[in-house]
DNA sequence: AATGAATGAGCATTCATTCAT
DNA sequence: CATGAATGAATGCTCATTCAT
């Protein structure tokens, strides 16, 4: 679903591309988008030239990282949304998106700063996810699990905010869980 | 460690410093911390040399912007905390901190990325604010306005998260208000 | 006449700018436009940053070199054209332009390759020279010194061609002179 | 040292080599020698590897293009020189060489810039042509069609210069013809 | 003190050439 | 033999910081 109709890519080339994406994801997430391309290439065990062959621009690499992430989230939410009661599906997807979104904000900013309709390639997966989330929200509201006055935009803002809150907390699960408690309690109809 | 004993600063120097801080705050908040120092200086109507006389490092400028913001928040929360019932004071300060924190996250990251004990000069105001917030939280919990199991760290994370959520929303007050509703509802004891 | 209404430029800055132009002229003419900016800067005794402060682009440096050359030619042809009989003025300017044009062709190509209306800043001096040359040609034709059927464009092409011919010859004056003889003889009315 | 004893080259290999030469000639002539090898290979419908198998260096490709051109000119001048009066043969070859030399100058420069005895493989055809041209010149001078004081080097320079002049003119034949008129008139004995 | 010119390490990107498939 | 992925030195340009004016 990622490469739209391009020749299959040789085995080693595909491996390099994947390694670059992995390394870039890791590095960008933990150390920010300012990390030099050269270092990413070296960490992936390839030369800069290889990086730029696969991703003609640093921005393109950023985009690819984001796309992969979004596609992953889309696929997972689909699975989650399938077999559960509306309220539980809603909660499960909320958790999933929040956990997967950590560190994602800076990417978006960097991409947006780069210029025009940066979302060109992101629009697809983004809309897919938003559509699914809209469905989940509506279902949860119909079933009485979530306050009916909440709009989609607010729901998305809460996802981003919750993700941000968790970013600040350490890995200790108890405080993280309490954040979820607060948000979920607040989402219930009064 | 930086500003302990300094002579009063000539009138125009003080004016320049203030203008630089104003411009930097504005520019960093709206366009990110990547804006060149030269441009900030020009926007403030001074040469780069002057900027670097006042702030020996770009990082120092960032820090100063943060400090001023934090001190402002500290002063305002003090006023707010003074004459209100615990629950209301808590809510008012929550709103205040959240609104004032918009755009602040990127600063913190940039500072943290710069290296070691970045918080050197930030520690003071930060602790002051945290102390006050800790007091507000305890008061609100004692008065039964806020769930008693919430720790300070979680409270602070919620502040950051709520701020992030608002950043994503436009200036329209209604959605923003709904975010506050959700969070405040979630904060109430069950 | 070169810098349209910019502040006077500090003494040392002006010196650096001049040195950069001198070095660039020399280097581009003798070794081609492919010479790295870094080397030009070093040869001029400044850092790259300084080069790029004065000329925001390598292309801009090329342009500036060309402009200076053209302005020089324009000024000299003006002087030459002033006090001579039409035929002699024509010949003198022909020689001047040809001698000064050596190595200029590659510049023009490089500039043209860089994109759109590269001649932006070159148009002025170029037109000035062409106007003067047009006047000289017309005068020489009226006075019977030059065949009347020659168009301006052909005259200019002959200038370029003669320059190219001389480029190929060594510094020995006799062969160079013979080229001029051939061209001047060919220019006479039959 | 490069092309002395080689086996006949398989049919498709020969075809590839020819296509590469054709494409390179076209591309270098119209867009300059800066065009990437990869693009030339792609335009010829082969991979870069194939290009470098046939021409171990970009410079070698340039050289081969030049050689083919020179050999072509040599063959044609031979035919022209065969059956004509000295004066006409001279003029015909002059025109031929000039027309075929358009765009060739940049090649020569690029090759010269590359370093040492660049002419290694060019020397053969070049000398062949020069010998023929020397013969033509001498014949034309003996027959009284061309001024007797013109040296071979000057003649060659005039060829290059005339070519350059035509390069600057458009495809319109009338101005081009006038350039030839001027040069031919200038070449006549006074 | 203020100014802005100078500095140069650092970065994204290109491209001739090599080599595994 | 052909292919095109990989390589990495080289290049144009930026920007925080210093220092002469």
Coordinates of N, CA and C (backbone and C1' of nucleotides) in Angstrom, one line a residue, chain A residues 16 47 49-50 53-54, chain F residues 4-9:
Chain A
X16 N 17.7 -1.6 2.5 CA 18.3 -0.3 2.9 C 17.2 0.7 3.1
X47 N 25.8 5.0 2.7 CA 26.3 6.4 2.4 C 25.2 7.4 2.2
X49 N 24.6 9.2 -0.2 CA 24.1 9.0 -1.6 C 22.9 8.1 -1.6
X50 N 23.0 7.0 -0.9 CA 21.9 6.0 -0.8 C 20.7 6.6 -0.2
X53 N 19.1 8.7 -2.7 CA 18.5 8.0 -3.8 C 17.1 7.5 -3.4
X54 N 17.0 7.1 -2.2 CA 15.7 6.6 -1.7 C 14.7 7.8 -1.4
Chain F
dG4 P 17.8 -0.5 -15.0 O5' 18.2 -0.1 -13.5 C5' 18.1 -1.0 -12.5 C4' 18.9 -0.6 -11.3 C3' 18.8 0.9 -11.0 O3' 19.0 1.1 -9.6 C1' 21.0 0.4 -11.3
dA5 P 17.8 1.3 -8.6 O5' 18.5 0.8 -7.2 C5' 18.8 -0.5 -7.0 C4' 20.0 -0.7 -6.1 C3' 20.0 0.4 -5.0 O3' 20.5 -0.3 -3.8 C1' 22.0 0.6 -6.3
dA6 P 20.8 0.7 -2.5 O5' 22.4 1.0 -2.7 C5' 23.3 -0.1 -2.6 C4' 24.7 0.4 -2.5 C3' 24.9 1.5 -1.4 O3' 26.0 1.1 -0.6 C1' 25.7 2.2 -3.5
dT7 P 26.4 2.1 0.6 O5' 27.6 3.0 -0.1 C5' 28.6 2.3 -0.7 C4' 29.6 3.3 -1.3 C3' 29.9 4.5 -0.4 O3' 31.3 4.5 -0.1 C1' 29.4 5.3 -2.6
dG8 P 31.8 5.0 1.3 O5' 32.4 6.4 0.9 C5' 33.2 6.6 -0.2 C4' 33.3 8.1 -0.6 C3' 33.2 9.0 0.6 O3' 34.0 10.2 0.3 C1' 31.5 9.5 -0.8
dA9 P 35.3 10.5 1.1 O5' 36.1 11.4 0.2 C5' 36.4 11.0 -1.2 C4' 36.1 12.1 -2.2 C3' 36.5 13.5 -1.7 O3' 36.9 14.2 -2.9 C1' 34.2 13.5 -2.1

